[in-house]
Coordinates of C-alpha atoms in Angstrom, one line a residue:
M278 CA -0.2 -0.3 -0.4
R279 CA 1.1 3.6 -0.9
N280 CA 0.8 6.4 0.9
R281 CA -1.2 8.9 -1.5
Q282 CA -2.2 12.5 -1.0
K283 CA -5.4 11.7 -2.9
D284 CA -6.3 8.8 -0.2
Y285 CA -6.0 11.0 2.8
A286 CA -7.8 13.7 1.4
E287 CA -11.2 11.4 0.3
T288 CA -10.9 9.7 3.8
V289 CA -10.5 13.5 6.1
Q290 CA -13.9 14.8 4.0
R291 CA -15.4 12.2 5.5
M292 CA -14.3 12.7 8.8
N293 CA -16.3 15.0 11.2
D294 CA -14.7 17.7 13.0
E295 CA -13.7 15.8 16.2
E296 CA -12.3 13.0 14.2
T297 CA -10.2 15.2 12.2
A298 CA -9.0 16.9 15.2
N299 CA -8.1 13.5 16.4
L300 CA -6.5 12.8 13.5
C301 CA -4.2 16.0 13.3
I302 CA -3.1 15.2 17.2
T303 CA -2.0 11.7 16.1
L304 CA 0.0 13.0 13.1
I305 CA 1.6 15.5 15.6
H306 CA 2.3 13.2 17.8
Q307 CA 4.0 10.5 15.4
A308 CA 6.0 14.0 14.0
I309 CA 7.7 14.7 17.5
Y310 CA 8.7 11.3 18.0
M311 CA 10.2 11.2 15.1
L312 CA 11.9 14.5 15.1
H313 CA 13.1 12.9 19.1
K314 CA 14.4 10.1 17.5
L315 CA 16.8 11.7 14.8
L316 CA 17.9 14.5 17.8
V317 CA 19.2 11.0 19.7
T318 CA 20.6 9.6 16.9
M319 CA 22.6 12.8 15.8
Q320 CA 23.3 13.3 19.8
D321 CA 24.9 9.7 19.9
R322 CA 26.8 9.8 16.2
F323 CA 28.2 13.8 17.2
V324 CA 29.2 11.6 20.7
K325 CA 30.9 9.0 18.6
E326 CA 32.5 11.0 15.6
G327 CA 32.7 14.4 16.8
G328 CA 31.6 17.7 15.6
I329 CA 32.3 19.5 12.1
K330 CA 35.3 20.8 13.6
E331 CA 36.9 17.7 14.8
L332 CA 36.1 16.4 11.4
M333 CA 38.0 19.2 9.7
H334 CA 40.9 19.0 12.1
Q335 CA 41.6 15.1 11.3
S336 CA 40.8 16.0 7.5
R337 CA 43.7 18.2 7.7
V338 CA 46.0 15.7 9.8
N339 CA 45.4 13.2 7.5
Y340 CA 45.8 15.3 4.4
R341 CA 49.4 16.9 6.1
G342 CA 50.4 13.1 6.8
T343 CA 49.5 12.3 3.2
Q344 CA 52.1 14.8 1.7
G345 CA 54.8 14.3 3.9
Y346 CA 54.0 18.4 5.5
R347 CA 56.5 19.4 7.7
K348 CA 56.4 22.1 10.0
G349 CA 58.9 24.9 10.4

């Protein structure tokens, strides 16, 4: 089964106001849950892999290592 906007639009048109409000609340709760999971995943990734500054620094160090770079 595919999620098609047309199918939802037809279903919502048959709902009364209370059912439509409940559907909206359910969708809001689902969106909040997905955003929470995304934030947790991003936080775990940041802890394990570091932030952009750490990644940029490591890339530069690796580049210098492959170029035989000597400071001084």
